[in-house]
Amino acid sequence: MDQDMFDNEYNTNAFGGIWTYQKLVALKKYLSAFTTALKEKPFKLIYLDGFAGTGSCDIKIKGEGERKIIEGSATIALNTKPPFDHYYFIELASRKQSALRRLVKENTDRNVDILDGDCNQALIKICETEEWKRARAVLFLDPYGFQVDWTTLKAIANTKAIDMWYLFPYSGLYRQAPKDVDALDSDKEAAINRILGTDEWRQQFYRPSPQGDMFGKEGEVRGSHQDMLDFVTNRLKQIFPCVLDPAVLYQGNNSSGAPLFALYFAVSNPNQQARTVATRIAKHILRAP
Ligand SMILES: C[S@@+](CC[C@H](N)C(=O)[O-])C[C@H]1O[C@@H](n2cnc3c(N)ncnc32)[C@H](O)[C@@H]1O
C-alpha cells in the first residue's frame, strides 16, 4: 500500500503500528465509498464491527517513542458520511464496552447496538436473523489473533450481502505452524483447523525436505510465506464469490522481515454488478494492480 496515503491522512510518520494506520485508512475510505454508492438504493445499510475496541487507538510515532491517539474503527464508522442505518459493535471486554457506550452517547442520532460477548456467536446470530434481501453491510474483522472461526466466515458468506474487511493474523499462523515441524503439536493444529476450516493446510505448508535434516534423517520443511498466504486466499475463495489478493502488512514501513497481517477484502454478494462496484473501490484502496 502507498505510504504517502497514510502519512497524509494523519499528518504524521508512524513506524511501529503502521499496520494500524493501514487497516483504518482502508476502512475509512471504503465505508464512505460504500454508503455513497448505495445511498439511493432501497437497502438498509449496516456496519458490523466484530472487534470494536473503544473507538480510539494508541499508535507509536516514528522517532519519538511517543504514542498518539487516533480514531478507531467504531469512531470512523460513526463519522462516516452518508451514515449507515444501523451499527453493531461487538466487543468482549467490559471496560471497552463502557468506552463504546460513552461514544454512542455522543452520537445519539446514530442507531447503534453494542453487543457484549464473543464475536463468533454474535455475528452468526446477526447473519442468521437479519433480513438480507433488504440490507447490505460492511463488516470489519480486526482480531488480535486467532479469534475468528471458519464457521463464522461461512455464515458471513451465506448472507450474500456483506462486504468483509478481514485483518488476517498471518504472524499468528506462522507461529502456530512453526518452521520446525516437530514443534507442531495437536493444540497448534487444532487452532489452525479452526480458523481455516480444514486440515488440508498441512500438505501445503510442509513439504518433504530434499536434504533431510542435519543428521541426514528425512524431514519436512515449511513452505514460503507466499505458499501459506495463497492457501488462505484460496480457502476464502471457496466460500466467497470474490476475494482480492490481500495487502500484506509488515512491522515497519517496508517489506523487510516477516509479514504481520494480511488485509483481505471479500465480497459475499454473487451479483456481478455488486461485485464489480465493491472490488473497484477496494482495489483502488489496496492499490492492487
Ligand atoms: C485489535 S483490537 C480492535 C481495535 C478496533 N477495531 C479499533 O480500530 O479500535 C481487538 C479487540 O477485540 C476484542 N476481542 C478480543 N477477543 C474478542 C472476541 N472473541 N470477540 C469480540 N471481541 C474480542 C478486544 O477486547 C479488543 O478490543
Short mmCIF file of C-alpha atoms and ligand atoms in Angstrom, two decimals:
data_model
loop_
_atom_site.label_atom_id
_atom_site.label_comp_id
_atom_site.label_asym_id
_atom_site.label_seq_id
_atom_site.Cartn_x
_atom_site.Cartn_y
_atom_site.Cartn_z
CA MET A 1 0.00 0.00 0.00
CA ASP A 2 1.01 3.57 -0.59
CA GLN A 3 2.87 5.01 2.40
CA ASP A 4 2.00 8.62 1.48
CA MET A 5 -1.65 7.82 1.76
CA PHE A 6 -1.24 7.17 5.49
CA ASP A 7 1.14 9.98 6.21
CA ASN A 8 -1.18 12.47 4.52
CA GLU A 9 -4.25 11.12 6.20
CA TYR A 10 -2.95 11.61 9.72
CA ASN A 11 -0.21 14.12 9.02
CA THR A 12 2.33 12.02 10.82
CA ASN A 13 5.00 9.42 10.23
CA ALA A 14 4.31 6.23 12.04
CA PHE A 15 6.58 3.24 12.21
CA GLY A 16 5.64 0.75 14.92
CA GLY A 17 1.95 0.20 14.46
CA ILE A 18 1.92 1.36 10.86
CA TRP A 19 -0.43 -1.50 10.07
CA THR A 20 -2.96 0.15 12.36
CA TYR A 21 -2.99 3.19 10.08
CA GLN A 22 -3.16 1.00 7.05
CA LYS A 23 -6.18 -1.01 8.10
CA LEU A 24 -8.06 2.02 9.46
CA VAL A 25 -7.41 4.22 6.45
CA ALA A 26 -8.58 1.40 4.17
CA LEU A 27 -11.71 1.02 6.29
CA LYS A 28 -12.41 4.75 6.38
CA LYS A 29 -12.13 5.08 2.63
CA TYR A 30 -14.26 2.03 1.97
CA LEU A 31 -17.08 2.99 4.37
CA SER A 32 -17.70 6.39 2.84
CA ALA A 33 -17.44 4.99 -0.70
CA PHE A 34 -19.90 2.24 0.25
CA THR A 35 -22.60 4.47 1.78
CA THR A 36 -22.19 6.99 -1.04
CA ALA A 37 -22.60 4.28 -3.70
CA LEU A 38 -25.67 2.78 -2.03
CA LYS A 39 -27.41 5.85 -0.61
CA GLU A 40 -30.08 5.99 -3.33
CA LYS A 41 -30.67 2.21 -3.30
CA PRO A 42 -33.55 0.65 -1.36
CA PHE A 43 -31.34 -1.12 1.18
CA LYS A 44 -30.88 -0.79 4.90
CA LEU A 45 -27.15 -0.08 5.29
CA ILE A 46 -25.45 -1.84 8.19
CA TYR A 47 -21.98 -1.54 9.69
CA LEU A 48 -20.75 -4.57 11.63
CA ASP A 49 -17.64 -4.38 13.80
CA GLY A 50 -16.60 -7.80 15.11
CA PHE A 51 -13.82 -6.41 17.34
CA ALA A 52 -14.92 -2.87 18.04
CA GLY A 53 -12.39 -1.85 20.73
CA THR A 54 -13.05 1.54 22.35
CA GLY A 55 -13.39 3.94 19.42
CA SER A 56 -9.79 5.09 19.60
CA CYS A 57 -6.36 3.55 19.04
CA ASP A 58 -2.95 4.10 20.50
CA ILE A 59 -0.23 4.42 17.88
CA LYS A 60 3.52 4.69 18.29
CA ILE A 61 5.02 7.67 16.50
CA LYS A 62 8.20 7.36 14.48
CA GLY A 63 11.40 8.56 16.08
CA GLU A 64 9.84 9.81 19.29
CA GLY A 65 8.81 6.67 21.05
CA GLU A 66 5.61 8.54 21.97
CA ARG A 67 2.13 7.29 21.40
CA LYS A 68 -0.60 9.06 19.55
CA ILE A 69 -4.33 8.55 19.88
CA ILE A 70 -6.22 8.18 16.62
CA GLU A 71 -9.79 7.31 15.70
CA GLY A 72 -10.54 3.61 15.98
CA SER A 73 -12.91 1.68 13.77
CA ALA A 74 -16.07 2.44 15.77
CA THR A 75 -15.47 6.21 15.63
CA ILE A 76 -14.61 6.03 11.94
CA ALA A 77 -17.86 4.17 11.27
CA LEU A 78 -19.98 6.62 13.29
CA ASN A 79 -18.41 9.56 11.46
CA THR A 80 -18.96 8.05 8.02
CA LYS A 81 -21.00 10.24 5.70
CA PRO A 82 -23.56 9.42 4.47
CA PRO A 83 -24.25 7.46 7.67
CA PHE A 84 -25.25 3.82 8.00
CA ASP A 85 -28.79 2.98 9.12
CA HIS A 86 -27.64 0.58 11.83
CA TYR A 87 -24.35 -0.10 13.60
CA TYR A 88 -23.42 -3.24 15.52
CA PHE A 89 -20.33 -3.01 17.73
CA ILE A 90 -19.27 -6.38 19.14
CA GLU A 91 -16.75 -6.26 21.98
CA LEU A 92 -15.77 -8.87 24.55
CA ALA A 93 -14.05 -6.67 27.16
CA SER A 94 -16.44 -4.88 29.53
CA ARG A 95 -14.10 -1.89 30.04
CA LYS A 96 -14.06 -1.33 26.30
CA GLN A 97 -17.84 -1.69 26.09
CA SER A 98 -18.09 1.18 28.61
CA ALA A 99 -15.94 3.34 26.34
CA LEU A 100 -18.17 2.40 23.40
CA ARG A 101 -21.27 3.36 25.39
CA ARG A 102 -19.73 6.80 26.04
CA LEU A 103 -19.02 7.14 22.33
CA VAL A 104 -22.58 6.21 21.44
CA LYS A 105 -23.93 8.83 23.89
CA GLU A 106 -22.07 11.46 21.87
CA ASN A 107 -23.78 10.17 18.71
CA THR A 108 -27.44 9.98 19.66
CA ASP A 109 -28.51 10.42 16.03
CA ARG A 110 -26.99 7.01 15.19
CA ASN A 111 -28.80 3.69 15.65
CA VAL A 112 -26.21 1.57 17.49
CA ASP A 113 -26.26 -1.80 19.24
CA ILE A 114 -23.28 -2.68 21.42
CA LEU A 115 -23.11 -6.45 21.70
CA ASP A 116 -21.35 -7.93 24.67
CA GLY A 117 -19.63 -11.24 24.03
CA ASP A 118 -17.71 -13.32 21.59
CA CYS A 119 -17.62 -12.11 18.01
CA ASN A 120 -18.35 -15.54 16.53
CA GLN A 121 -21.62 -16.09 18.36
CA ALA A 122 -22.81 -12.53 17.89
CA LEU A 123 -22.00 -12.45 14.17
CA ILE A 124 -23.55 -15.82 13.41
CA LYS A 125 -26.75 -14.65 15.10
CA ILE A 126 -26.86 -11.44 13.07
CA CYS A 127 -26.06 -13.32 9.86
CA GLU A 128 -28.88 -15.75 10.50
CA THR A 129 -31.55 -13.26 11.60
CA GLU A 130 -31.11 -10.07 9.55
CA GLU A 131 -33.34 -9.75 6.50
CA TRP A 132 -30.54 -9.68 3.94
CA LYS A 133 -32.81 -9.29 0.92
CA ARG A 134 -33.35 -5.72 2.09
CA ALA A 135 -29.96 -4.98 3.65
CA ARG A 136 -26.33 -4.54 2.67
CA ALA A 137 -23.44 -4.42 5.13
CA VAL A 138 -19.76 -3.81 5.64
CA LEU A 139 -18.06 -5.98 8.24
CA PHE A 140 -14.70 -5.19 9.80
CA LEU A 141 -12.90 -8.12 11.43
CA ASP A 142 -9.91 -6.83 13.35
CA PRO A 143 -8.92 -9.55 15.83
CA TYR A 144 -5.75 -9.63 17.91
CA GLY A 145 -5.18 -13.24 16.88
CA PHE A 146 -6.96 -16.49 16.13
CA GLN A 147 -10.44 -15.41 17.26
CA VAL A 148 -12.43 -15.80 14.03
CA ASP A 149 -13.73 -19.32 13.43
CA TRP A 150 -14.18 -20.68 9.94
CA THR A 151 -17.84 -21.42 10.70
CA THR A 152 -18.33 -17.69 11.26
CA LEU A 153 -16.81 -16.87 7.88
CA LYS A 154 -19.21 -19.36 6.29
CA ALA A 155 -22.20 -17.68 7.96
CA ILE A 156 -20.95 -14.30 6.68
CA ALA A 157 -20.54 -15.64 3.13
CA ASN A 158 -24.04 -17.19 3.27
CA THR A 159 -25.69 -13.80 3.73
CA LYS A 160 -24.70 -12.84 0.17
CA ALA A 161 -24.97 -9.25 1.37
CA ILE A 162 -21.83 -8.48 3.39
CA ASP A 163 -18.58 -6.93 2.17
CA MET A 164 -15.85 -8.03 4.55
CA TRP A 165 -12.52 -6.49 5.54
CA TYR A 166 -10.58 -9.10 7.50
CA LEU A 167 -7.22 -8.37 9.07
CA PHE A 168 -5.99 -11.92 8.94
CA PRO A 169 -3.47 -12.66 11.74
CA TYR A 170 -0.77 -14.00 9.48
CA SER A 171 2.06 -13.84 12.04
CA GLY A 172 -0.11 -15.97 14.31
CA LEU A 173 -0.40 -18.51 11.53
CA TYR A 174 3.32 -18.96 11.10
CA ARG A 175 3.79 -19.12 14.85
CA GLN A 176 1.18 -21.86 15.10
CA ALA A 177 2.71 -23.62 12.08
CA PRO A 178 6.37 -23.47 13.14
CA LYS A 179 9.31 -23.87 10.75
CA ASP A 180 10.34 -26.95 12.62
CA VAL A 181 7.55 -29.44 12.02
CA ASP A 182 8.49 -31.30 15.23
CA ALA A 183 7.24 -28.25 17.16
CA LEU A 184 3.80 -28.59 15.58
CA ASP A 185 1.63 -30.05 18.33
CA SER A 186 -2.03 -31.05 18.37
CA ASP A 187 -3.15 -27.76 20.01
CA LYS A 188 -1.50 -25.76 17.27
CA GLU A 189 -3.01 -27.98 14.59
CA ALA A 190 -6.47 -27.63 16.13
CA ALA A 191 -6.14 -23.83 16.26
CA ILE A 192 -5.22 -23.66 12.57
CA ASN A 193 -8.00 -26.09 11.64
CA ARG A 194 -10.47 -23.85 13.45
CA ILE A 195 -9.56 -20.65 11.58
CA LEU A 196 -9.08 -22.31 8.18
CA GLY A 197 -11.88 -24.87 8.46
CA THR A 198 -9.76 -27.76 7.21
CA ASP A 199 -6.60 -29.72 7.93
CA GLU A 200 -5.50 -29.60 4.28
CA TRP A 201 -3.08 -26.76 5.10
CA ARG A 202 -0.71 -29.43 6.47
CA GLN A 203 0.19 -30.67 2.95
CA GLN A 204 0.57 -27.18 1.54
CA PHE A 205 2.61 -25.70 4.39
CA TYR A 206 5.05 -28.60 4.86
CA ARG A 207 6.94 -30.38 2.12
CA PRO A 208 9.47 -33.21 2.29
CA SER A 209 12.93 -31.75 2.75
CA PRO A 210 15.22 -32.54 -0.21
CA GLN A 211 18.31 -32.77 2.03
CA GLY A 212 16.76 -34.29 5.14
CA ASP A 213 17.76 -32.78 8.46
CA MET A 214 21.35 -32.15 9.66
CA PHE A 215 21.68 -35.81 10.64
CA GLY A 216 20.53 -36.99 7.23
CA LYS A 217 17.15 -38.03 8.62
CA GLU A 218 14.21 -37.46 6.26
CA GLY A 219 12.17 -34.46 7.37
CA GLU A 220 9.71 -31.79 6.33
CA VAL A 221 10.29 -28.09 5.75
CA ARG A 222 7.76 -25.30 5.88
CA GLY A 223 6.96 -23.62 2.56
CA SER A 224 7.28 -19.91 1.80
CA HIS A 225 5.12 -17.10 3.17
CA GLN A 226 3.60 -16.84 -0.29
CA ASP A 227 2.62 -20.54 -0.25
CA MET A 228 0.92 -20.08 3.10
CA LEU A 229 -0.86 -16.88 2.10
CA ASP A 230 -2.00 -18.43 -1.18
CA PHE A 231 -3.56 -21.24 0.81
CA VAL A 232 -5.51 -18.76 2.97
CA THR A 233 -6.63 -16.79 -0.10
CA ASN A 234 -7.79 -19.94 -1.87
CA ARG A 235 -9.68 -21.11 1.19
CA LEU A 236 -11.57 -17.80 1.35
CA LYS A 237 -12.29 -18.10 -2.38
CA GLN A 238 -14.03 -21.40 -1.72
CA ILE A 239 -16.78 -19.64 0.24
CA PHE A 240 -16.77 -16.02 -1.03
CA PRO A 241 -17.55 -15.31 -4.71
CA CYS A 242 -14.89 -12.63 -4.78
CA VAL A 243 -11.68 -12.27 -2.74
CA LEU A 244 -8.95 -9.76 -3.57
CA ASP A 245 -5.31 -10.60 -3.04
CA PRO A 246 -4.51 -9.25 0.41
CA ALA A 247 -2.41 -6.24 1.28
CA VAL A 248 0.44 -7.76 3.25
CA LEU A 249 1.26 -5.58 6.24
CA TYR A 250 4.65 -5.50 7.96
CA GLN A 251 6.04 -4.34 11.26
CA GLY A 252 7.69 -1.28 9.73
CA ASN A 253 7.48 0.95 6.70
CA ASN A 254 8.91 -1.53 4.26
CA SER A 255 8.51 -5.18 3.46
CA SER A 256 11.70 -6.43 5.10
CA GLY A 257 11.13 -9.15 7.65
CA ALA A 258 8.18 -11.42 8.05
CA PRO A 259 4.65 -10.21 7.33
CA LEU A 260 2.46 -9.43 10.32
CA PHE A 261 -1.03 -9.31 8.83
CA ALA A 262 -2.82 -9.90 5.57
CA LEU A 263 -5.63 -7.42 4.99
CA TYR A 264 -8.32 -9.20 2.99
CA PHE A 265 -11.32 -7.81 1.19
CA ALA A 266 -14.04 -10.30 0.26
CA VAL A 267 -17.50 -9.84 -1.23
CA SER A 268 -20.26 -12.28 -0.35
CA ASN A 269 -22.76 -10.94 -2.90
CA PRO A 270 -22.62 -13.12 -6.04
CA ASN A 271 -24.29 -10.41 -8.16
CA GLN A 272 -21.82 -9.38 -10.85
CA GLN A 273 -22.62 -5.68 -10.70
CA ALA A 274 -22.36 -5.54 -6.91
CA ARG A 275 -19.03 -7.35 -7.02
CA THR A 276 -17.66 -5.07 -9.71
CA VAL A 277 -18.52 -1.90 -7.81
CA ALA A 278 -17.20 -3.22 -4.49
CA THR A 279 -13.95 -4.56 -5.88
CA ARG A 280 -13.25 -1.46 -7.97
CA ILE A 281 -13.35 0.64 -4.80
CA ALA A 282 -11.41 -1.87 -2.70
CA LYS A 283 -8.73 -2.43 -5.34
CA HIS A 284 -8.14 1.27 -5.52
CA ILE A 285 -7.80 1.38 -1.73
CA LEU A 286 -5.46 -1.60 -1.65
CA ARG A 287 -3.51 -0.25 -4.65
CA ALA A 288 -3.92 -3.66 -6.27
CA PRO A 289 -2.78 -3.89 -9.88
C1 LIG B 1 -7.29 -5.12 17.59
S1 LIG B 1 -8.48 -4.68 18.77
C2 LIG B 1 -9.72 -3.88 17.80
C3 LIG B 1 -9.41 -2.45 17.51
C4 LIG B 1 -10.57 -1.73 16.85
N1 LIG B 1 -11.01 -2.37 15.64
C5 LIG B 1 -10.17 -0.31 16.56
O1 LIG B 1 -9.95 0.05 15.40
O2 LIG B 1 -10.10 0.48 17.51
C6 LIG B 1 -9.29 -6.21 19.14
C7 LIG B 1 -10.47 -6.06 20.09
O3 LIG B 1 -11.18 -7.30 20.11
C8 LIG B 1 -11.62 -7.54 21.45
N2 LIG B 1 -11.83 -9.01 21.49
C9 LIG B 1 -10.91 -9.98 21.73
N3 LIG B 1 -11.47 -11.19 21.58
C10 LIG B 1 -12.75 -10.99 21.21
C11 LIG B 1 -13.82 -11.85 20.87
N4 LIG B 1 -13.68 -13.18 20.89
N5 LIG B 1 -14.99 -11.30 20.49
C12 LIG B 1 -15.15 -9.95 20.47
N6 LIG B 1 -14.18 -9.07 20.79
C13 LIG B 1 -12.99 -9.59 21.15
C14 LIG B 1 -10.53 -6.99 22.32
O4 LIG B 1 -11.02 -6.67 23.61
C15 LIG B 1 -10.10 -5.75 21.52
O5 LIG B 1 -10.82 -4.62 21.94
#
